[in-house]
JSON list of C-alpha atoms in Angstrom, two decimals:
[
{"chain": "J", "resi": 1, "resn": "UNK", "atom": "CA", "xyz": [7.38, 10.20, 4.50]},
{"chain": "J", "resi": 2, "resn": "UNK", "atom": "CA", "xyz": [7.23, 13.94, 4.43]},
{"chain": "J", "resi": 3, "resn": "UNK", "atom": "CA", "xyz": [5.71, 16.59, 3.40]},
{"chain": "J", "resi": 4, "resn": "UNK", "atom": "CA", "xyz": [8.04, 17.85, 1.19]},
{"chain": "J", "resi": 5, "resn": "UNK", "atom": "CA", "xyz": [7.50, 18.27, -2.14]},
{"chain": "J", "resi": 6, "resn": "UNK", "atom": "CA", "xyz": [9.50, 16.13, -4.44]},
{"chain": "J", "resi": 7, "resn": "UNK", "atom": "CA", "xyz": [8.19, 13.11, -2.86]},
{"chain": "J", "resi": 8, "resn": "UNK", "atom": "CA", "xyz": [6.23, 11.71, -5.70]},
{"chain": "J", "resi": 9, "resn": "UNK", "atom": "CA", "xyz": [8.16, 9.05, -7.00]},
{"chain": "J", "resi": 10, "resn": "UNK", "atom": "CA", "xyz": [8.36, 7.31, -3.10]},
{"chain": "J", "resi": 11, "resn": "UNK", "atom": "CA", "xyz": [4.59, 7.14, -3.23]},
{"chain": "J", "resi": 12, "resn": "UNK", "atom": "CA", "xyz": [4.31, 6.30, -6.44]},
{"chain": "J", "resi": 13, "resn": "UNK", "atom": "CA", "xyz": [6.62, 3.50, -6.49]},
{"chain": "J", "resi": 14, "resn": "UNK", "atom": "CA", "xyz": [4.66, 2.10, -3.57]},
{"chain": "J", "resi": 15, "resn": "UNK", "atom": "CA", "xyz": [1.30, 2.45, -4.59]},
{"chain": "J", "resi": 16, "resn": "UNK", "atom": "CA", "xyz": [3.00, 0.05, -7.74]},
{"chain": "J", "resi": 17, "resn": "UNK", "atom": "CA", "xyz": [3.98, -2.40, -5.17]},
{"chain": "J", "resi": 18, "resn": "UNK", "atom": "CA", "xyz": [0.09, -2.27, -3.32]},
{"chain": "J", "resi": 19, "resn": "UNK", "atom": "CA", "xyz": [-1.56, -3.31, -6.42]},
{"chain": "J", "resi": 20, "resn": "UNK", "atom": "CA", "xyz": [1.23, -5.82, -7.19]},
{"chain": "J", "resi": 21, "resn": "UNK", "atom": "CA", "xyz": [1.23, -7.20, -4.04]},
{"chain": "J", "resi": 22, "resn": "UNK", "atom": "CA", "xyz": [-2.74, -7.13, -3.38]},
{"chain": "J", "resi": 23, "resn": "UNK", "atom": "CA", "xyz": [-3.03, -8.78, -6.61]},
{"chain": "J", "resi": 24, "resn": "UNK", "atom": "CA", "xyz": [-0.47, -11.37, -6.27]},
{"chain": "J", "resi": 25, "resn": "UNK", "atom": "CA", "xyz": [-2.15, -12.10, -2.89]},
{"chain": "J", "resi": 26, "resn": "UNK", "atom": "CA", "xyz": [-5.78, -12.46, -4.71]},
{"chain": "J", "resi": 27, "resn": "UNK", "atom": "CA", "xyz": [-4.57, -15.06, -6.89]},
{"chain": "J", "resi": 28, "resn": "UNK", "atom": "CA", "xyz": [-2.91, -17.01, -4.18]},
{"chain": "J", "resi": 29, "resn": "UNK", "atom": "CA", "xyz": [-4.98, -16.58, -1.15]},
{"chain": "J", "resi": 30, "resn": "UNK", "atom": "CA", "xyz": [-8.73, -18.07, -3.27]},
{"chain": "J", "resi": 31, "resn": "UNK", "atom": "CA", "xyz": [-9.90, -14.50, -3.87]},
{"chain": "J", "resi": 32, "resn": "UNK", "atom": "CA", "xyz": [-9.15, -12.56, -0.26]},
{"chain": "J", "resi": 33, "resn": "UNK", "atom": "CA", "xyz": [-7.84, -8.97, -0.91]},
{"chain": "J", "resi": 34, "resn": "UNK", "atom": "CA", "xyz": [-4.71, -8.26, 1.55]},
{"chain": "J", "resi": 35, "resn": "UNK", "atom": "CA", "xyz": [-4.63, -4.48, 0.72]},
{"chain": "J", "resi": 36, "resn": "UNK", "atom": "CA", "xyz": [-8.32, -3.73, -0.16]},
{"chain": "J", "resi": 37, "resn": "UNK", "atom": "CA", "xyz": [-10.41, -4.05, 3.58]},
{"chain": "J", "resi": 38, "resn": "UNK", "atom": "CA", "xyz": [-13.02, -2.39, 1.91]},
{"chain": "J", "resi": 39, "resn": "UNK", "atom": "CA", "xyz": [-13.49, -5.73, -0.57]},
{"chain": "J", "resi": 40, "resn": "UNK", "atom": "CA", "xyz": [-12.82, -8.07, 2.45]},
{"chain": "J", "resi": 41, "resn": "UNK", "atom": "CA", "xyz": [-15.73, -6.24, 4.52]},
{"chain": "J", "resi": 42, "resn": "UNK", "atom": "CA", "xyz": [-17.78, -6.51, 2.13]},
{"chain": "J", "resi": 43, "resn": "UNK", "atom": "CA", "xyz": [-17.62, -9.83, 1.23]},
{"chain": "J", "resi": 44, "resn": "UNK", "atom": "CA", "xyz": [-17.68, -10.80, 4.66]},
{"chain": "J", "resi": 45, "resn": "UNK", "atom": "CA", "xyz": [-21.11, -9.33, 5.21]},
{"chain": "J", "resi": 46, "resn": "UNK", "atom": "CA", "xyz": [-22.58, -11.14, 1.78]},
{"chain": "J", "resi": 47, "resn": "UNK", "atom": "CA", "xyz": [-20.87, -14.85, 3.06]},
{"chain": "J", "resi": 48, "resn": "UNK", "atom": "CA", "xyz": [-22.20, -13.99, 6.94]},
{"chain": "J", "resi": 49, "resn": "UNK", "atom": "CA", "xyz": [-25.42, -13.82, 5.00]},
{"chain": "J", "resi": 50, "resn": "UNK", "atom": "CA", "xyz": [-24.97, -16.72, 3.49]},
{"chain": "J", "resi": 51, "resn": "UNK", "atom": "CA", "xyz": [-23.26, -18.79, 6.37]},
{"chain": "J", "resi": 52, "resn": "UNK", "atom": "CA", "xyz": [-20.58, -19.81, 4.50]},
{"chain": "J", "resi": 53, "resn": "UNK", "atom": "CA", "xyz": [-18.14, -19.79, 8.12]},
{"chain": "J", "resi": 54, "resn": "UNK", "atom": "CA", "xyz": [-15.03, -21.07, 6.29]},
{"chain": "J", "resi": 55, "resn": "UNK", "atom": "CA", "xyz": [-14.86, -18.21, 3.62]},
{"chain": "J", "resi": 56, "resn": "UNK", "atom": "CA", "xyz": [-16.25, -16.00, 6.63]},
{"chain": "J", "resi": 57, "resn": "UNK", "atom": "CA", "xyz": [-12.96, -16.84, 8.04]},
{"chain": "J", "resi": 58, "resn": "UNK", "atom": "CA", "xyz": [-10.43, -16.10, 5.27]},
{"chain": "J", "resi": 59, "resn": "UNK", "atom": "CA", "xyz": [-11.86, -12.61, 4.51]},
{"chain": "J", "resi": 60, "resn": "UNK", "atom": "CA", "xyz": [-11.95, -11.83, 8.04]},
{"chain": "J", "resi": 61, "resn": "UNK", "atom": "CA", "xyz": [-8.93, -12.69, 9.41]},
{"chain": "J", "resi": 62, "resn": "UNK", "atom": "CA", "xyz": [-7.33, -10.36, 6.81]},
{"chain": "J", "resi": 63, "resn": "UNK", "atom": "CA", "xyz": [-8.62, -7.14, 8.80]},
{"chain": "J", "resi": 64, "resn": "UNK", "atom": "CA", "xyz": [-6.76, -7.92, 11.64]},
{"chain": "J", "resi": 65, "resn": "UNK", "atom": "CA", "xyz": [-4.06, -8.87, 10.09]},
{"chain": "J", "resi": 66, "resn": "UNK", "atom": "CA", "xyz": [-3.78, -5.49, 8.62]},
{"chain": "J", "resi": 67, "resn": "UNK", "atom": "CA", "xyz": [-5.14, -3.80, 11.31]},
{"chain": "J", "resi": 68, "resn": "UNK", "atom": "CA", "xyz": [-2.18, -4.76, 13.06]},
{"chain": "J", "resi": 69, "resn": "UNK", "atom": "CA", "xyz": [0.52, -4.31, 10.92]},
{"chain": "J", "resi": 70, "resn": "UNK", "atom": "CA", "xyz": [-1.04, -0.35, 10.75]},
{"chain": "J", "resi": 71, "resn": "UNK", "atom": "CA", "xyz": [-0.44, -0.42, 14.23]},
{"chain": "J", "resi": 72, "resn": "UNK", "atom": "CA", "xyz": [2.59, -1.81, 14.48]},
{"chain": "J", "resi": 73, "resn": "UNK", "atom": "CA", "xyz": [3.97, 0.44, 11.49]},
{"chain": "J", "resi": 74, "resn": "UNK", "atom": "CA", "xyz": [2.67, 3.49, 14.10]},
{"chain": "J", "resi": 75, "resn": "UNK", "atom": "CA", "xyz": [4.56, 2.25, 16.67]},
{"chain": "J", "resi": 76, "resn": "UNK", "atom": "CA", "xyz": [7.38, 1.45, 15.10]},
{"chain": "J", "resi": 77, "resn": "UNK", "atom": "CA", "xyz": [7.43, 4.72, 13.66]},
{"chain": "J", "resi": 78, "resn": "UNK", "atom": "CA", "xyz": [6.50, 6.97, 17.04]},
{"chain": "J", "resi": 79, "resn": "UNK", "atom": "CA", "xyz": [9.66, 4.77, 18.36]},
{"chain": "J", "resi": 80, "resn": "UNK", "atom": "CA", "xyz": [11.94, 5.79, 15.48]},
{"chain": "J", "resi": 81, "resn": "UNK", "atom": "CA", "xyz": [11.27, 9.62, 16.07]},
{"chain": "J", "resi": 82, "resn": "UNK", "atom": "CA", "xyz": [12.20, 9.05, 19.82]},
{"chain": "J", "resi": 83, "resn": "UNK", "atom": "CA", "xyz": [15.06, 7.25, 19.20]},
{"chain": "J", "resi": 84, "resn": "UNK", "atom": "CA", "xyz": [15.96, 10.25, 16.68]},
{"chain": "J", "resi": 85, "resn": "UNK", "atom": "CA", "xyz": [16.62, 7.57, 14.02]},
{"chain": "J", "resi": 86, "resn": "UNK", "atom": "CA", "xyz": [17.66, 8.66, 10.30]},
{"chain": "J", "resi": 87, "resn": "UNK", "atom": "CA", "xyz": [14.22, 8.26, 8.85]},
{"chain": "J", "resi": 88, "resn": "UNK", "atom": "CA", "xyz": [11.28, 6.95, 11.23]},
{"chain": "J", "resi": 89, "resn": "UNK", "atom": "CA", "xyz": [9.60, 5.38, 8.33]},
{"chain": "J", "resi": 90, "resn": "UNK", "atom": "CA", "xyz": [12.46, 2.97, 7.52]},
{"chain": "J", "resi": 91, "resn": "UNK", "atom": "CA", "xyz": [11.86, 0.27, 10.72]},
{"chain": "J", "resi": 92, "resn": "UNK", "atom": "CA", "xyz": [8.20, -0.28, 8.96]},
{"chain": "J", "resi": 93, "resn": "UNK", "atom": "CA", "xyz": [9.96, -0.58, 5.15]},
{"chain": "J", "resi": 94, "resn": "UNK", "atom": "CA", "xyz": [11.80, -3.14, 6.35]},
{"chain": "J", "resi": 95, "resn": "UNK", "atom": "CA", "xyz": [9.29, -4.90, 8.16]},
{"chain": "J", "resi": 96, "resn": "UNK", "atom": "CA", "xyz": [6.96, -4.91, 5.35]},
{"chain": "J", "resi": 97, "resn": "UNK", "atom": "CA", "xyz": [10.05, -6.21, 2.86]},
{"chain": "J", "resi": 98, "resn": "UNK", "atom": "CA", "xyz": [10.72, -9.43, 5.51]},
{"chain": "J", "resi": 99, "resn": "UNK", "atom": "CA", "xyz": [6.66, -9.69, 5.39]},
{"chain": "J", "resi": 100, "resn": "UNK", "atom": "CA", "xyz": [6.79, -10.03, 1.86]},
{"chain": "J", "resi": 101, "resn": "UNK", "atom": "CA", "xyz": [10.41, -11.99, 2.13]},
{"chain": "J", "resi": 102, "resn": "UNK", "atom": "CA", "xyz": [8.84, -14.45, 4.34]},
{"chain": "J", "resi": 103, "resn": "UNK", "atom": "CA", "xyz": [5.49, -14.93, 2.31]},
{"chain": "J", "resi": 104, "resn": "UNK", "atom": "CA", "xyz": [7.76, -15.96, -0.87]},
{"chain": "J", "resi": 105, "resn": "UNK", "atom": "CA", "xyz": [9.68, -18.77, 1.39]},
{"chain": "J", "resi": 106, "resn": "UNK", "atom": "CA", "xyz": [6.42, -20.03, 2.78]},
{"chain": "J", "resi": 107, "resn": "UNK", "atom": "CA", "xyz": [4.72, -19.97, -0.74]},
{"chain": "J", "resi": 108, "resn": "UNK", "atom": "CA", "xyz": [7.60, -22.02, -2.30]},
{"chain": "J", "resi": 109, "resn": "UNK", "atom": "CA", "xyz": [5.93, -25.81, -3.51]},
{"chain": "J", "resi": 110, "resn": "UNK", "atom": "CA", "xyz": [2.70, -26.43, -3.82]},
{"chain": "J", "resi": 111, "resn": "UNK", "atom": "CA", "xyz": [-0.04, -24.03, -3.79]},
{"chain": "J", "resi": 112, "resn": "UNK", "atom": "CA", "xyz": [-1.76, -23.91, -0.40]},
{"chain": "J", "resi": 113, "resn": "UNK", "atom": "CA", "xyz": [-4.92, -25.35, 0.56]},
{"chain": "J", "resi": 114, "resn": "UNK", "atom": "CA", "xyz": [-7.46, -22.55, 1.76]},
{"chain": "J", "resi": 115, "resn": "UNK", "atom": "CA", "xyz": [-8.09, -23.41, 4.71]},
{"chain": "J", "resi": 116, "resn": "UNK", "atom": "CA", "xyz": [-4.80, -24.87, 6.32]},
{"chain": "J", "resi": 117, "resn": "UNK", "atom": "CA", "xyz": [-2.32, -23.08, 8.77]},
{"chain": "J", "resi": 118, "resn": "UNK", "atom": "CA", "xyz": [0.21, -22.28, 5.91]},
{"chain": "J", "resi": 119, "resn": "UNK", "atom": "CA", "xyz": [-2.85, -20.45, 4.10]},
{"chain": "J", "resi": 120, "resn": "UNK", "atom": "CA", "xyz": [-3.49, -18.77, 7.20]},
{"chain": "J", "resi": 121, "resn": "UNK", "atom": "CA", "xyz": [0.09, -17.72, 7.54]},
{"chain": "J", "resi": 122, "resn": "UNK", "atom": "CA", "xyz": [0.53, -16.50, 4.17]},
{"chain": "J", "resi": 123, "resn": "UNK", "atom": "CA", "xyz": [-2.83, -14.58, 4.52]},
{"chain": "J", "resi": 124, "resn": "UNK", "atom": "CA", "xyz": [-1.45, -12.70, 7.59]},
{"chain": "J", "resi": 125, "resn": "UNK", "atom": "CA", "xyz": [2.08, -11.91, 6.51]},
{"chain": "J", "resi": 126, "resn": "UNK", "atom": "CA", "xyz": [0.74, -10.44, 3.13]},
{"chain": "J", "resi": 127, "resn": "UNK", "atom": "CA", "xyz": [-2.25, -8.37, 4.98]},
{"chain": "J", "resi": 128, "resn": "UNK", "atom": "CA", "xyz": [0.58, -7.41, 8.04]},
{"chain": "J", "resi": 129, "resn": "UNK", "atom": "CA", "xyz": [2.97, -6.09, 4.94]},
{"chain": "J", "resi": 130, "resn": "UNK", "atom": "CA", "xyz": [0.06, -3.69, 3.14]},
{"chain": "J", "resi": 131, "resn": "UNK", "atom": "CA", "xyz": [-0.96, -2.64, 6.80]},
{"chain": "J", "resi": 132, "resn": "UNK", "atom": "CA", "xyz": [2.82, -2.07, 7.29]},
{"chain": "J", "resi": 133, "resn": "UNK", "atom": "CA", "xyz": [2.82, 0.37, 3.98]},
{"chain": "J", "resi": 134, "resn": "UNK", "atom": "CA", "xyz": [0.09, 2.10, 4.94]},
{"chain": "J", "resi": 135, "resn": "UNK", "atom": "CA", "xyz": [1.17, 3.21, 8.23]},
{"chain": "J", "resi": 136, "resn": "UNK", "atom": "CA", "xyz": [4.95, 3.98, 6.68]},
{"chain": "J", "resi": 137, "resn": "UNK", "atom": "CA", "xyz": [3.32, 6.21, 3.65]},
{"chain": "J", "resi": 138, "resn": "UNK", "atom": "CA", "xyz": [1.17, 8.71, 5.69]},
{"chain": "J", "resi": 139, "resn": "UNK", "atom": "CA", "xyz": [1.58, 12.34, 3.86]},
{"chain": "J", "resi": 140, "resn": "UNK", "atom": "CA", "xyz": [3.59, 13.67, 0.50]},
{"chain": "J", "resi": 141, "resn": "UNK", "atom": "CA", "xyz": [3.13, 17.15, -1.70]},
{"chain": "J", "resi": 142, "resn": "UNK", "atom": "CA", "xyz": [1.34, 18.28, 1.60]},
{"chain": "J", "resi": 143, "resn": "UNK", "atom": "CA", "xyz": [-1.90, 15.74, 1.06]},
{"chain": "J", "resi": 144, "resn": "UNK", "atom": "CA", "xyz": [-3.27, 12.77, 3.25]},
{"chain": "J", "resi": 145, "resn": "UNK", "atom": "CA", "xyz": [-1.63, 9.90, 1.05]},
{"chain": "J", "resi": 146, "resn": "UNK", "atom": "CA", "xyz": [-2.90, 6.05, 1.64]},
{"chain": "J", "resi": 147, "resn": "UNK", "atom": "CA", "xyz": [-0.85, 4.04, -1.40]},
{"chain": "J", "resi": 148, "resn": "UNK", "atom": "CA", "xyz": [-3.08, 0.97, -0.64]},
{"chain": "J", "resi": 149, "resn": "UNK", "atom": "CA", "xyz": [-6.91, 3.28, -0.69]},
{"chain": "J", "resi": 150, "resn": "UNK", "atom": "CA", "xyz": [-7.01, 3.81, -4.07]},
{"chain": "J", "resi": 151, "resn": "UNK", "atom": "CA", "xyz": [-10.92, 4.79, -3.95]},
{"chain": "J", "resi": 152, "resn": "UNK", "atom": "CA", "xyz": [-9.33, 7.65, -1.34]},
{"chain": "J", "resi": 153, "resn": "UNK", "atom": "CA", "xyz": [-6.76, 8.84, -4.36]},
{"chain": "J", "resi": 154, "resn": "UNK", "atom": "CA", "xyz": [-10.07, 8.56, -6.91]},
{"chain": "J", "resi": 155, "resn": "UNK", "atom": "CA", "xyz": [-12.23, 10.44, -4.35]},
{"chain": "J", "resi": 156, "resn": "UNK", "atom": "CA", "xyz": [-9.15, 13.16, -4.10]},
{"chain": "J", "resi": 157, "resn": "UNK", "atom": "CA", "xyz": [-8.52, 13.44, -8.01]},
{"chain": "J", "resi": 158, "resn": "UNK", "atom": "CA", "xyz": [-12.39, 14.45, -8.38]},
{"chain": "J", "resi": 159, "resn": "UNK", "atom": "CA", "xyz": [-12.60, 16.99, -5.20]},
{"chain": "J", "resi": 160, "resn": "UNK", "atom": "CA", "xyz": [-9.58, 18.82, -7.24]},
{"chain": "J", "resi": 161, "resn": "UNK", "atom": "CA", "xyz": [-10.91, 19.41, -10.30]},
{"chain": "J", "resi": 162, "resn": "UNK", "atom": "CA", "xyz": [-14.32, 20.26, -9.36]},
{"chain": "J", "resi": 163, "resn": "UNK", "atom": "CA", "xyz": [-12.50, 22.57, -6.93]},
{"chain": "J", "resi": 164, "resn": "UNK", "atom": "CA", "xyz": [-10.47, 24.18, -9.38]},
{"chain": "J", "resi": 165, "resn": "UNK", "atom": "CA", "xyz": [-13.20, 24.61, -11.78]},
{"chain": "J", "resi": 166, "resn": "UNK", "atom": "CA", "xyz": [-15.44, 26.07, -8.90]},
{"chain": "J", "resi": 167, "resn": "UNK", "atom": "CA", "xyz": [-12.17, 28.43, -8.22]},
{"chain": "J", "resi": 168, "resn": "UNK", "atom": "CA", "xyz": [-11.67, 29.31, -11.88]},
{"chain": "J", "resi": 169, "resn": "UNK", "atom": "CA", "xyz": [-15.53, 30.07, -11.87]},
{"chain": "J", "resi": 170, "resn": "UNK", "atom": "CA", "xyz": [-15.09, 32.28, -8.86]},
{"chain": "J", "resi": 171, "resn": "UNK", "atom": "CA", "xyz": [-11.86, 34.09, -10.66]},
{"chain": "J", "resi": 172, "resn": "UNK", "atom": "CA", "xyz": [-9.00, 32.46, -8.32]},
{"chain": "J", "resi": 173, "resn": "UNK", "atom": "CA", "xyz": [-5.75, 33.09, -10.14]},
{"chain": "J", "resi": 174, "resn": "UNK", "atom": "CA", "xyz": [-4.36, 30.18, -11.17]},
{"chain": "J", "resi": 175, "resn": "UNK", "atom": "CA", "xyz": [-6.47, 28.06, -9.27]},
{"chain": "J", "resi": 176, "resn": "UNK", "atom": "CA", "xyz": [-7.36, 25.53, -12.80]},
{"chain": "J", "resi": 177, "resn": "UNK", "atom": "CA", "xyz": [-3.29, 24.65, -12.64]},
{"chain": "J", "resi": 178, "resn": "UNK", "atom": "CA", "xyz": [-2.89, 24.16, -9.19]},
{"chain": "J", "resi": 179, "resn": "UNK", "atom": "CA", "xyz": [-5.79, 22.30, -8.62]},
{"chain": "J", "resi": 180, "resn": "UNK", "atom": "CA", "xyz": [-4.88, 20.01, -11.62]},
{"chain": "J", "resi": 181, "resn": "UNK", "atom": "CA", "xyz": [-1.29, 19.33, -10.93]},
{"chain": "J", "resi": 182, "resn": "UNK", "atom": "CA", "xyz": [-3.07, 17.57, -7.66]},
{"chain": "J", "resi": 183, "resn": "UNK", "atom": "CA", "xyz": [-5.48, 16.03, -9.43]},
{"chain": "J", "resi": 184, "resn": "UNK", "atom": "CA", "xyz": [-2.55, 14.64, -12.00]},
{"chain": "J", "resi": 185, "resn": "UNK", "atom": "CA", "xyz": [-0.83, 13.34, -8.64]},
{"chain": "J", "resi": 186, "resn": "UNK", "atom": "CA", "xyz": [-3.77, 11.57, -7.22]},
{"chain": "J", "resi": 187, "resn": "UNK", "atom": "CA", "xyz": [-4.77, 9.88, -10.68]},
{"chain": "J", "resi": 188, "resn": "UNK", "atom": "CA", "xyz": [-1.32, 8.81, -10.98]},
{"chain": "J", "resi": 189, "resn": "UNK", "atom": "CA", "xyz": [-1.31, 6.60, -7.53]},
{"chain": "J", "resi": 190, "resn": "UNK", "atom": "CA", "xyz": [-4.41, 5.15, -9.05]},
{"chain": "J", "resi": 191, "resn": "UNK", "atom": "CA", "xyz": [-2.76, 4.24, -12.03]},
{"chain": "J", "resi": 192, "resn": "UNK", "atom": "CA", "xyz": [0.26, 3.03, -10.96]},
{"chain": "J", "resi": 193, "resn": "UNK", "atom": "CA", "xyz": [-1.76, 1.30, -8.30]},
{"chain": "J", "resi": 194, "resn": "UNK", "atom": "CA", "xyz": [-3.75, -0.23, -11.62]},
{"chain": "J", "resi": 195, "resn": "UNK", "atom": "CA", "xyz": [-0.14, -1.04, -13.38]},
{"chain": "J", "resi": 196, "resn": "UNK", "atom": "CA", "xyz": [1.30, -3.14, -10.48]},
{"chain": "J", "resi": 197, "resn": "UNK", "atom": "CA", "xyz": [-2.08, -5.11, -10.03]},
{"chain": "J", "resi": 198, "resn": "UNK", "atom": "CA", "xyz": [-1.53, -6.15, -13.49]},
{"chain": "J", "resi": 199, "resn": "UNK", "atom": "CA", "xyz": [2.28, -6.87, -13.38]},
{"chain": "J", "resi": 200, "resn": "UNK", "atom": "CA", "xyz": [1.31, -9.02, -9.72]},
{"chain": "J", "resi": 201, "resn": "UNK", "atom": "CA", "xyz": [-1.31, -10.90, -11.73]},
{"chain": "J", "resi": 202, "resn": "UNK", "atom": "CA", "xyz": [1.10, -11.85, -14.64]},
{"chain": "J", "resi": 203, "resn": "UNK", "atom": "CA", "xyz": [3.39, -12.29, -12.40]},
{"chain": "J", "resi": 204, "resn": "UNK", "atom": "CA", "xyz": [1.15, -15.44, -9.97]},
{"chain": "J", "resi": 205, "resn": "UNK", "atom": "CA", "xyz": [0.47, -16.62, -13.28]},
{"chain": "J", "resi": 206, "resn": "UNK", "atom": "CA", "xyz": [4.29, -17.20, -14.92]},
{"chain": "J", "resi": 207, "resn": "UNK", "atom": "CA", "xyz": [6.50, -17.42, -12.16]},
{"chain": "J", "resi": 208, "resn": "UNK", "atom": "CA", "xyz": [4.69, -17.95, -8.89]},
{"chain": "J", "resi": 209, "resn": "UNK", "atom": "CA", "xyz": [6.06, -17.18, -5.52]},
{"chain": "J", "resi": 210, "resn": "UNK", "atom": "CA", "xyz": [9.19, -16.28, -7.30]},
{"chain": "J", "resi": 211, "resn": "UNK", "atom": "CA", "xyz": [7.44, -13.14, -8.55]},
{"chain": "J", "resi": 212, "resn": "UNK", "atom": "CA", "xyz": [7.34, -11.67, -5.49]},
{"chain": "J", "resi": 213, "resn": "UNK", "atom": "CA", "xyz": [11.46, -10.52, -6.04]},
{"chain": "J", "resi": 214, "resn": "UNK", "atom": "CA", "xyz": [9.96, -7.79, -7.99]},
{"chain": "J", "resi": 215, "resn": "UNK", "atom": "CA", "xyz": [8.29, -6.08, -5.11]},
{"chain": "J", "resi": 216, "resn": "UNK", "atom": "CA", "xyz": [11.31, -6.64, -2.56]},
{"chain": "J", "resi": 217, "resn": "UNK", "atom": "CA", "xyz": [13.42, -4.96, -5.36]},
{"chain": "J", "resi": 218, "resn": "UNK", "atom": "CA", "xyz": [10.98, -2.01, -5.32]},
{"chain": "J", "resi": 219, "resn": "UNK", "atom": "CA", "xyz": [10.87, -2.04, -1.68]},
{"chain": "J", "resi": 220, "resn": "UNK", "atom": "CA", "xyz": [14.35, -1.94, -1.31]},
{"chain": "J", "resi": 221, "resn": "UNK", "atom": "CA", "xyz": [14.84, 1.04, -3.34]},
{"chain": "J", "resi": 222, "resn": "UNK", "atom": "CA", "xyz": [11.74, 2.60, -2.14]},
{"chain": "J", "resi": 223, "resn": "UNK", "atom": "CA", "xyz": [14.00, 2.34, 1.15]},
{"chain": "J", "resi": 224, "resn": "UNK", "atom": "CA", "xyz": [17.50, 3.43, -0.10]},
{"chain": "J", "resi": 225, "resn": "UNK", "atom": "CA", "xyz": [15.65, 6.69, -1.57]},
{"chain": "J", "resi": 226, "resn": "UNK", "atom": "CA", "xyz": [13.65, 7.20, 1.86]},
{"chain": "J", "resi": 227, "resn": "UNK", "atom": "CA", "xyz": [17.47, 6.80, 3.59]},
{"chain": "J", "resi": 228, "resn": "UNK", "atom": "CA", "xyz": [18.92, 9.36, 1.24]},
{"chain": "J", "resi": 229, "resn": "UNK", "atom": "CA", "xyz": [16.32, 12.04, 1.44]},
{"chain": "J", "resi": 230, "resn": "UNK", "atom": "CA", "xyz": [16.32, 11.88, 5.20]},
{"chain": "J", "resi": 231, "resn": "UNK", "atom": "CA", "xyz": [20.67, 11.91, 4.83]},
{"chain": "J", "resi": 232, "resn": "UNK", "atom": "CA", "xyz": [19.72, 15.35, 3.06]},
{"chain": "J", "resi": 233, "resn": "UNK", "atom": "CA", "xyz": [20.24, 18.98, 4.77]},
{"chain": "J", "resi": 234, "resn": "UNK", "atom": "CA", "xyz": [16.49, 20.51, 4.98]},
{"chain": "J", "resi": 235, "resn": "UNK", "atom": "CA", "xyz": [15.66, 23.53, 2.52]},
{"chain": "J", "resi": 236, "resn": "UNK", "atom": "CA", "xyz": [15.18, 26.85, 4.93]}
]
């Protein structure tokens, strides 16, 4: 979004909304990951193993899927600053929320059989939608930010505090609370990542495709909170 600070609660609202949606879509798509590639790659290299082609299939198609809805948040988003929009990141917020909007209206009735063209449809709107985020969400508080890589935000939380302990060590003032405050941020995209996965599980389980109002809420105000911060005069 920027790089700003005060940007926390954008990112972490929508690293709430990965884990939801990621686990919503594990439930419902027979165990393919639509936010977590790294999952999807490699369970595509145990099943090519294996020669299981029609689970080769599901896992795969979901990196293009992404792949492309990263690209087309990019470009979406390069097109936005040109056209001197409001906010560039707004076009891919809203294409992610009629991802999502168009996942629940498919998903409606029976559960899909793995395999068929709706399945295949639902795979790629949900993977499009996290690719989507991930291109929308690129930097906040000044750090490389990926809301739907949480082993990234991990990997980040521990480089902090063995940095600040090296710092400290070396006799960097205030190097221990600086250093933690970023580690604090990184573990709590992980968390919150961890807290939506849970809510989208519960959430497949008692209400089904119906759940999926709670991340088009979030989205919605992810976006109205995007629009306002952009409406804002910049600090000097």
């Amino acid at each position: 979004m920027s790089e700003e600070r005060g940007q926390a609660w954008p990112v972490f609202l929508l690293a709430a909304i990965a884990g939801y949606v990621d686990a919503f879509g594990y439930m419902t798509l027979a165990q393919v990951f639509t936010a977590h590639m790294s999952g999807n790659a490699a369970a595509l290299g145990a099943l090519i193993a294996r020669h299981q082609w029609p689970l080769v299939l599901r896992h795969g198609l979901a990196i293009p899927a992404f792949t492309a809805g990263v690209a087309t948040g990019v470009y979406s988003e390069q097109a936005a600053r040109r056209a001197r929009l409001r906010s560039p990141v707004l076009p891919a917020l809203v294409a992610e929320a009629l991802c999502i909007l168009a996942f629940l209206l498919l998903d409606l009735g029976p559960a899909p059989a793995a395999g068929s063209g709706r399945y295949f449809a639902l795979l790629c709107l949900l993977a499009g939608s996290m690719g989507l985020q991930s291109a929308a969400l690129q930097r906040a508080e000044g750090s490389t930010i990926r809301t739907t890589f949480v082993t990234g935000m991990l990997m980040s939380m521990a480089q902090e505090c063995a940095l600040g302990l090296d710092e400290a060590a070396q006799g960097v003032s205030g190097a221990l609370r600086r250093r933690g405050v970023s580690a604090v941020f990184f573990g709590a995209i992980f968390c919150l990542f961890m807290a939506g996965a849970v809510c989208g599980g519960l959430g497949r389980v008692h209400w089904k495709a119906e759940a999926l109002a709670v991340p088009l809420a979030a989205l919605a105000a992810a976006a109205l909170i995007e629009w306002r911060r952009a409406g804002r005069p910049r600090r000097p």
